[in-house]
CSV table of C-alpha atoms in Angstrom, one decimal:
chain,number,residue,atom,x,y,z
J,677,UNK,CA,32.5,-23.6,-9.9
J,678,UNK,CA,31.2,-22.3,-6.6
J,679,UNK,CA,30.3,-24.4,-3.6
J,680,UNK,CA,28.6,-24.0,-0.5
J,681,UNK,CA,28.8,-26.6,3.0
J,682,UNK,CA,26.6,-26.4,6.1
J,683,UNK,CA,26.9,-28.4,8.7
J,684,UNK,CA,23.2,-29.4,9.2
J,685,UNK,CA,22.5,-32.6,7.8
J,686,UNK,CA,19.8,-30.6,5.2
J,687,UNK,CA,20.4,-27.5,3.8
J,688,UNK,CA,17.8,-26.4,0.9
J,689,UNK,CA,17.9,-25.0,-2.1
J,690,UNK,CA,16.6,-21.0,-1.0
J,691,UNK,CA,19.5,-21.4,1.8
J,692,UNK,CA,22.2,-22.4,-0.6
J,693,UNK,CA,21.5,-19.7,-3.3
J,694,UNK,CA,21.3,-17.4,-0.6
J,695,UNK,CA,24.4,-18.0,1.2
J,696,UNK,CA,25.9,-17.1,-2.2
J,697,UNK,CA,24.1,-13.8,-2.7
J,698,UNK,CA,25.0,-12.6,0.3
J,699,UNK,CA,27.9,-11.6,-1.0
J,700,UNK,CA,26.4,-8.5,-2.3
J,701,UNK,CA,27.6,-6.5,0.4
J,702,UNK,CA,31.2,-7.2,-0.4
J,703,UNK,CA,30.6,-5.4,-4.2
J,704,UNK,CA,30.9,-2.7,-5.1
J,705,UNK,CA,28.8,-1.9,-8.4
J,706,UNK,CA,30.5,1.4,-9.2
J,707,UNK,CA,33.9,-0.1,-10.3
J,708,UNK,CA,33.4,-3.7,-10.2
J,709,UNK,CA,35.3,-4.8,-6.8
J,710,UNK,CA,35.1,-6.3,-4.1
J,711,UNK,CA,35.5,-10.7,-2.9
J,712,UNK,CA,31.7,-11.4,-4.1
J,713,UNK,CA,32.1,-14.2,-6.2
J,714,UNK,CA,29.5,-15.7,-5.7
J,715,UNK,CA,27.3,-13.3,-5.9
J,716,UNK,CA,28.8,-12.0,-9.5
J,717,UNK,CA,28.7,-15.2,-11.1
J,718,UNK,CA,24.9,-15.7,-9.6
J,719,UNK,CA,23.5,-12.7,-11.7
J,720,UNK,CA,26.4,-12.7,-14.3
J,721,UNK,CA,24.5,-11.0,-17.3
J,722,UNK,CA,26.4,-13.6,-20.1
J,723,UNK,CA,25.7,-16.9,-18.6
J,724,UNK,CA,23.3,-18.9,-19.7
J,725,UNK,CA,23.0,-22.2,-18.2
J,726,UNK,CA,23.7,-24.1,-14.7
J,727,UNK,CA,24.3,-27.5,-13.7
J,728,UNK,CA,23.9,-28.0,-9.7
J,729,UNK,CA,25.5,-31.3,-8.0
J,730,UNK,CA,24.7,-32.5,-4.1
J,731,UNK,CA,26.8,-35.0,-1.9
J,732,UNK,CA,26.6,-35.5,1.3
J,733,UNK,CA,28.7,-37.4,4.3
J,734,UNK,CA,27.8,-37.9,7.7
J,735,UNK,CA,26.8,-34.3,8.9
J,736,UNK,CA,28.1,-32.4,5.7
J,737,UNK,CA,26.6,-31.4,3.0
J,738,UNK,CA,28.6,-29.8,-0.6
J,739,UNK,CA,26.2,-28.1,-3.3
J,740,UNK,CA,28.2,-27.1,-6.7
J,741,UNK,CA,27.0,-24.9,-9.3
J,742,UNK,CA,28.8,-25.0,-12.8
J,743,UNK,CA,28.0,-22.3,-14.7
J,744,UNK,CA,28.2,-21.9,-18.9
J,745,UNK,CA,29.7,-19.4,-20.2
J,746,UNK,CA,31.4,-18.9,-17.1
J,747,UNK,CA,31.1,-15.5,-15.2
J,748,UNK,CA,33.5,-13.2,-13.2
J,749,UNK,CA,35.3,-12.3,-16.1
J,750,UNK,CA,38.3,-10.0,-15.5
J,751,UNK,CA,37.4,-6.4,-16.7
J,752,UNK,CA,33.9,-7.4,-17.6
J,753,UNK,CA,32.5,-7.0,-14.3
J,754,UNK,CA,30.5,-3.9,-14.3
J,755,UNK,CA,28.7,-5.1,-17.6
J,756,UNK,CA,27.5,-7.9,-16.7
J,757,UNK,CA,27.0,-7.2,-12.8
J,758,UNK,CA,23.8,-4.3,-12.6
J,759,UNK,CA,22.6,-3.0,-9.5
J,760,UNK,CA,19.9,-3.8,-7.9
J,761,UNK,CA,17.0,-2.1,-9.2
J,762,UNK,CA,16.1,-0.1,-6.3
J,763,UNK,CA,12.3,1.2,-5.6
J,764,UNK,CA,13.9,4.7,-5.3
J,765,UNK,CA,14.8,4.5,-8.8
J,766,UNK,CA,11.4,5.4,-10.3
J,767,UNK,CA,11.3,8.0,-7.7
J,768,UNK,CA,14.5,9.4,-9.1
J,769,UNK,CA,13.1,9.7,-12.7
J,770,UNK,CA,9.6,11.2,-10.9
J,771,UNK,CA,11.2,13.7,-9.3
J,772,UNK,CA,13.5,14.9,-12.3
J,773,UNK,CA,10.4,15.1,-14.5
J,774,UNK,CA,8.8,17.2,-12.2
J,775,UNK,CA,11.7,20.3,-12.6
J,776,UNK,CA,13.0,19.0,-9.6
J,777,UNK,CA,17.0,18.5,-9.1
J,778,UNK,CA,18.4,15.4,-8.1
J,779,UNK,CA,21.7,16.0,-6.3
J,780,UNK,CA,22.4,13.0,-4.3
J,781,UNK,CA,20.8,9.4,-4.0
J,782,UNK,CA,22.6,6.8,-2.0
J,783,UNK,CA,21.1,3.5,-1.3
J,784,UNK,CA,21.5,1.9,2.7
J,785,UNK,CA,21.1,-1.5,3.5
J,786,UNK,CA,20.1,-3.3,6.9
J,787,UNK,CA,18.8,-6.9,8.5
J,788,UNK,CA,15.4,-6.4,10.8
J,789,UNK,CA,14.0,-8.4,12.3
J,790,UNK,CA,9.5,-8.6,12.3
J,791,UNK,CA,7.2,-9.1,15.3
J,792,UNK,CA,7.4,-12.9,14.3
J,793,UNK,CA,11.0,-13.2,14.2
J,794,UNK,CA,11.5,-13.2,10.6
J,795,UNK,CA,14.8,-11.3,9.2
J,796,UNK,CA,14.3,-9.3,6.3
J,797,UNK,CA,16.6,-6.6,4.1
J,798,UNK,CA,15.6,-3.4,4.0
J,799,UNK,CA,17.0,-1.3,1.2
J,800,UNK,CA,16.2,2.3,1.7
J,801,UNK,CA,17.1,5.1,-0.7
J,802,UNK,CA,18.3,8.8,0.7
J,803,UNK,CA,17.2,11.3,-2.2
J,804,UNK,CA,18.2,14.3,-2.2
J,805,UNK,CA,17.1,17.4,-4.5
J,806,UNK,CA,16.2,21.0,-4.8
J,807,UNK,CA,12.2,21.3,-6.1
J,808,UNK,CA,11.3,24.3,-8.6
J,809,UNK,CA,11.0,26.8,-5.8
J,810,UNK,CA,14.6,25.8,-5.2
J,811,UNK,CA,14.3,24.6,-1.7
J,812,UNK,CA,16.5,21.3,-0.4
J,813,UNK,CA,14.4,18.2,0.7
J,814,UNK,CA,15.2,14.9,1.6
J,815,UNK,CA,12.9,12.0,0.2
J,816,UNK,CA,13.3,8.5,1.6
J,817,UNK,CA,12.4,4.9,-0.4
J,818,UNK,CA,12.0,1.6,1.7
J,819,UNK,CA,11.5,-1.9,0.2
J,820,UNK,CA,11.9,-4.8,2.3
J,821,UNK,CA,12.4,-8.7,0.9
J,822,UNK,CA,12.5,-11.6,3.7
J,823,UNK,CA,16.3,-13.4,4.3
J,824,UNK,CA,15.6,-16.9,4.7
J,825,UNK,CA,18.1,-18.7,7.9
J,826,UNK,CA,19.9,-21.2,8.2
J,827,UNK,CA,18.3,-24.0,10.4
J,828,UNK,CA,20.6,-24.3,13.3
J,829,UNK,CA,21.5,-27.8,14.3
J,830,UNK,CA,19.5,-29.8,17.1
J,831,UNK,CA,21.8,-29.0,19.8
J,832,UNK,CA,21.3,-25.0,18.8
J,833,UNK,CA,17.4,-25.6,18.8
J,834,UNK,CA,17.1,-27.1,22.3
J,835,UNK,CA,19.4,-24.2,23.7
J,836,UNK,CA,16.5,-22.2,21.7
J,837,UNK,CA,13.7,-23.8,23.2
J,838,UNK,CA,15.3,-23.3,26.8
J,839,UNK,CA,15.7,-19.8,26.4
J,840,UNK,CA,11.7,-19.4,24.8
J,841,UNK,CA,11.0,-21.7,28.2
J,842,UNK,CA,12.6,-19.7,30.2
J,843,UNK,CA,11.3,-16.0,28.8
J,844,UNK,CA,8.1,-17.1,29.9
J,845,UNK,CA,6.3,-15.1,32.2
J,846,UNK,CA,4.9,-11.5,32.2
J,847,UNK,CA,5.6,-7.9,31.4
J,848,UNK,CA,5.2,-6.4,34.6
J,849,UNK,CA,3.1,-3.3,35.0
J,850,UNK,CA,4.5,0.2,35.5
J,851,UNK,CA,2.3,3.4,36.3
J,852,UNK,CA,1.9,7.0,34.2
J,853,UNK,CA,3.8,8.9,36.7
J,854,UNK,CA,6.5,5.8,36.8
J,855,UNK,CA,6.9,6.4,33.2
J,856,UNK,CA,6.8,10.0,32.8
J,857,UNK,CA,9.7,10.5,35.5
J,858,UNK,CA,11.7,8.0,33.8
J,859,UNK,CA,11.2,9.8,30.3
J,860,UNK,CA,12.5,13.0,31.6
J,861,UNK,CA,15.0,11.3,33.7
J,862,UNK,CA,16.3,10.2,30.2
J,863,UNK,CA,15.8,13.3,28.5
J,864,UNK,CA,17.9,15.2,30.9
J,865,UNK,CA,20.7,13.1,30.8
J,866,UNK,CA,20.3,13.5,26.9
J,867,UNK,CA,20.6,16.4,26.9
J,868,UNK,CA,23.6,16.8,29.5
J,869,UNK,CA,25.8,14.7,26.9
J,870,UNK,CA,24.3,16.7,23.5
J,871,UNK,CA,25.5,20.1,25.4
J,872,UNK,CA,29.1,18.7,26.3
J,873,UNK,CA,28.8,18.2,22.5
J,874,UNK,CA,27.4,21.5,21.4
J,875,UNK,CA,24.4,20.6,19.8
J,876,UNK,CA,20.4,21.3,20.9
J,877,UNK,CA,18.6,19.8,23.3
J,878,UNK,CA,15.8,17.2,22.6
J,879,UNK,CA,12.3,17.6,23.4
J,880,UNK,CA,10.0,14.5,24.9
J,881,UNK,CA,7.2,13.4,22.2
J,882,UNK,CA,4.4,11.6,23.2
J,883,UNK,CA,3.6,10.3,20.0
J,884,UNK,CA,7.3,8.6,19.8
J,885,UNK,CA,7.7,7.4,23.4
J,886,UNK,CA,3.7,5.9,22.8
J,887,UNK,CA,5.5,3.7,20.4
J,888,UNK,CA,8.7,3.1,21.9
J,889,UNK,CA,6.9,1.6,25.1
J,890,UNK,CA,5.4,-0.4,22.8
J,891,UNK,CA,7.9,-1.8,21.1
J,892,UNK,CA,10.0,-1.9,24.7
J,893,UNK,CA,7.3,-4.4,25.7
J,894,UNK,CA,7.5,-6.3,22.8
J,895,UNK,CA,11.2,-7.0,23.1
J,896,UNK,CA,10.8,-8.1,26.8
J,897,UNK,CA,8.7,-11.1,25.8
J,898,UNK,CA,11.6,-12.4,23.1
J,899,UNK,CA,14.4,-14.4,23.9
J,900,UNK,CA,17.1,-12.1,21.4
J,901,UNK,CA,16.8,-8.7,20.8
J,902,UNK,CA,16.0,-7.2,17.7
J,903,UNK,CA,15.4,-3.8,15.6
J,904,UNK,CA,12.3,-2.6,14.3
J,905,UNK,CA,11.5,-0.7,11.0
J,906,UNK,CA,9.5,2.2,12.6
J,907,UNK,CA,8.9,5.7,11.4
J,908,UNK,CA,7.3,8.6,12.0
J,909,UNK,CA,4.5,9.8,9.3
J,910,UNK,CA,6.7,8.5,6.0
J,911,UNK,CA,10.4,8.8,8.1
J,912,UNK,CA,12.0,5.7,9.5
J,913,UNK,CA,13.1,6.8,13.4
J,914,UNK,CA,16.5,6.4,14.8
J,915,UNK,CA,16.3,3.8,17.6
J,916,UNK,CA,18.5,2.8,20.4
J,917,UNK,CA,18.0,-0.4,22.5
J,918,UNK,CA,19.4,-1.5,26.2
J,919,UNK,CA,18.8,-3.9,28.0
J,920,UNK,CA,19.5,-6.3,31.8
J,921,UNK,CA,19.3,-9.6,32.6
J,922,UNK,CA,19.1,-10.6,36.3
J,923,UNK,CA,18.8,-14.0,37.9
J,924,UNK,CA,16.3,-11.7,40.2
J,925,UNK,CA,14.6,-8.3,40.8
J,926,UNK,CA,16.5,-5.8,38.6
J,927,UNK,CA,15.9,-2.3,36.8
J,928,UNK,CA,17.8,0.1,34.8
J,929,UNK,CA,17.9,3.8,35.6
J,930,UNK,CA,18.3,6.5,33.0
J,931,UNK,CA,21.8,7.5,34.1
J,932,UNK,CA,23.4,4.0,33.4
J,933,UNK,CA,21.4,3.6,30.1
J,934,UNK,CA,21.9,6.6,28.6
J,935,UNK,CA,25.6,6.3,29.7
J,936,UNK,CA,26.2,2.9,28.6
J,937,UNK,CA,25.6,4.0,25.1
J,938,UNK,CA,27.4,7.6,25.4
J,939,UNK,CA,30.7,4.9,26.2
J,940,UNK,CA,30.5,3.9,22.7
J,941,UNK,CA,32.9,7.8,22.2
J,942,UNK,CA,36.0,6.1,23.0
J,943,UNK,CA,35.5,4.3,19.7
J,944,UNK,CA,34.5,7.0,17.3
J,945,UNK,CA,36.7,9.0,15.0
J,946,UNK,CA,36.0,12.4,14.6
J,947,UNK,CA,38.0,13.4,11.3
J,948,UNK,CA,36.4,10.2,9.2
J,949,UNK,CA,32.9,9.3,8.1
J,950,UNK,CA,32.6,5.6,9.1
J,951,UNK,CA,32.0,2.8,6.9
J,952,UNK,CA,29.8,1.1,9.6
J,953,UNK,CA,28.0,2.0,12.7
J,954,UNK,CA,29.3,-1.3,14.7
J,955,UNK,CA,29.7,-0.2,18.5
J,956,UNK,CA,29.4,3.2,17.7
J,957,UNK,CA,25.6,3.9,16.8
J,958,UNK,CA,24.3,4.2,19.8
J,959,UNK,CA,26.4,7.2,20.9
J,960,UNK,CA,26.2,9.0,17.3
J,961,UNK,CA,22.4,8.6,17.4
J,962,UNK,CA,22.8,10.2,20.9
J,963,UNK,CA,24.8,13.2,20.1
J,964,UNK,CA,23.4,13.7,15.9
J,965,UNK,CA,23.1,17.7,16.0
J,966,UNK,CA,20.0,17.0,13.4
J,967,UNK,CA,17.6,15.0,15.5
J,968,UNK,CA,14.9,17.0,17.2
J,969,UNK,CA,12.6,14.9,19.4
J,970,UNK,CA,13.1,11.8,21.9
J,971,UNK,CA,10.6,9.1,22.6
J,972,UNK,CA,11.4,6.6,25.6
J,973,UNK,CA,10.2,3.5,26.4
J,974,UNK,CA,10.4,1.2,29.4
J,975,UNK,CA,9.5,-2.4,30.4
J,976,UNK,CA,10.6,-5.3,32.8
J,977,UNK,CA,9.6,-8.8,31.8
J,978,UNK,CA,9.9,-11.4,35.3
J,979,UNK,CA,10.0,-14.8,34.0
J,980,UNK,CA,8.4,-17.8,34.8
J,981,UNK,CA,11.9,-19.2,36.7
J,982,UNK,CA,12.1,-16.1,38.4
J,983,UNK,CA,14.3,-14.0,36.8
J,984,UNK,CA,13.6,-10.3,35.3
J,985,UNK,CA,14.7,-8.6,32.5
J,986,UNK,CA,14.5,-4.9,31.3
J,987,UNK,CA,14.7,-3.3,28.1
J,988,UNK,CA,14.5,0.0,27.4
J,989,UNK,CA,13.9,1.7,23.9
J,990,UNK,CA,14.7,5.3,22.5
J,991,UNK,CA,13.2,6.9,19.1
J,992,UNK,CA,14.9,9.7,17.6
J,993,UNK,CA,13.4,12.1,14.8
J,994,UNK,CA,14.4,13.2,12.6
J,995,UNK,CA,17.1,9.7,12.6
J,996,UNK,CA,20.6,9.8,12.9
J,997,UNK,CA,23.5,7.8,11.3
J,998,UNK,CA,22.9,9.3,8.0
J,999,UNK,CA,25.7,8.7,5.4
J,1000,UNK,CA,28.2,10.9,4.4
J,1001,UNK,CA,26.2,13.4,7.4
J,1002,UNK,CA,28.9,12.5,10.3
J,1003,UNK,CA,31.2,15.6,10.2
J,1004,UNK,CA,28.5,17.4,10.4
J,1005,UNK,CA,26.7,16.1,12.6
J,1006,UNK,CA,28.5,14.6,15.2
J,1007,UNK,CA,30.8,17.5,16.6
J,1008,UNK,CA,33.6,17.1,18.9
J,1009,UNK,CA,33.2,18.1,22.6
J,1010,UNK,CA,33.5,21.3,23.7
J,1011,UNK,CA,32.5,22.8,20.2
């Protein structure tokens, strides 16, 4: 039996089922662990049917699921539980047929979020292998499916609406020379923090900071931030995001932005890879010895009640945060 309550006096079908496979990130497929539950007896391999029950009282609703044969069967996990089929995996077999050497391929998952404030997963697959000529190359695999929401409750929608009411205004307009300075201003502090750290210097790329502005202007028009999925040529980019509210006029230099996400050092461990990027990303995306180029974009939003907000956005190429790539490239100060 599984079971699932919201607190919204609906909750459908999609959202219930979904709730449950969200679990997914708690498994893990190579030895059959992890509290996933739900998701395990969702795609159990051996069961066959379901019966599905709904009550509800007041503002709660209960769905049950009873499932026969019953799944999450001690020992029997990694049987009946199979990954994911991943759009790498084709890509995998390609490559191999080709004389080419696999000799790594990890799969990363994310939540972005679109232009029309959908949230979607993104599974993307890190390959790499040695060709015939016996040179080492990285091949990357997206796919993307769309994670339905929850529907908050009234109260959460108004707040919603008040915040969409209150966004509500214009982007204002910033000149070439405005920009340009700002760029480099960001560049050079960059690069001051990737030198206390040993590693290159970045270089300004049009191209990148084109599409960072872009995507900076974007952002200032929402009422939540949110991440975007883009690359450069086949690449997904490594992507920072600040940003300021104020009740008035307001702005956001280069110095305090590229500071504010330097800060995130006190958090980071050295001698470990980490098992999530939470509060650190920014700063290892900062410092990552392999990224090359920088784009940098800027834009302040003043809202129809007056108040302004900035955001600013940073592409990286090649990205950063790679797994099991930390030690590497993140180095300690002073090395």
């Amino acid at each position: 039996m599984r079971s699932a309550e919201g607190q919204a006096a609906e909750i459908s079908a999609e959202e219930v089922v979904s709730q449950w496979y969200r679990d997914i990130d708690k498994y893990n497929f190579a030895d059959g662990s992890g509290k996933a539950g739900n998701f395990t007896q969702l795609v159990w391999l051996g069961t066959r049917e379901v019966g599905v029950g709904r009550a509800q009282s007041g503002s709660r609703v209960v769905v049950v699921a009873h499932y026969r044969p019953p799944g999450n069967v001690r020992g029997r996990y990694v049987a009946n539980v199979r990954p994911v089929e991943s759009a790498g995996s084709d890509v995998t077999k390609q490559l191999a047929a080709a004389g080419c050497r696999v000799t790594s391929s990890k799969i990363e998952r994310e939540e972005v979020r679109g232009e029309d404030g959908r949230l979607f997963v993104v599974e993307r697959e890190r390959i790499r292998y040695v060709d015939e000529q016996g040179n080492e190359k990285e091949k990357i695999v997206e796919r993307r499916q769309e994670k339905p929401e929850l529907r908050p409750p009234p109260e959460k929608q108004q707040q919603q609406q008040k915040q969409q009411q209150a966004t509500q205004g214009k982007v204002l307009d910033a000149t070439e020379s405005q920009m340009s300075q700002f760029g480099h201003e960001v560049l050079e502090r960059h690069n001051h923090h990737r030198m206390q750290h040993g590693v290159p210097g970045l270089a300004l790329n049009a191209e990148l900071s084109a599409k960072a502005q872009a995507f900076a202007t974007e952002l200032c028009g929402k009422s939540k931030l949110y991440n975007s999925s883009a690359t450069h040529g086949t690449e997904r980019l490594g992507e920072n995001i600040a940003s300021r509210w104020s009740n008035g006029e307001t702005d956001y230099n280069a110095i305090d932005v590229v500071d504010h996400w330097y800060n995130e050092v006190e958090k980071f461990r050295y001698n470990e890879e980490p098992s999530d990027i939470n509060g650190i990303g920014n700063f290892t995306q900062l410092v990552w010895k392999n990224s090359k180029e920088l784009g940098v974009g800027k834009a302040i939003h003043r809202a129809a009640d007056g108040s302004h907000k900035v955001v600013v956005v940073c592409y990286y190429y090649p990205s950063g945060n790679v797994m099991s790539s930390f030690r590497q490239n993140v180095l300690r100060p002073g090395k």
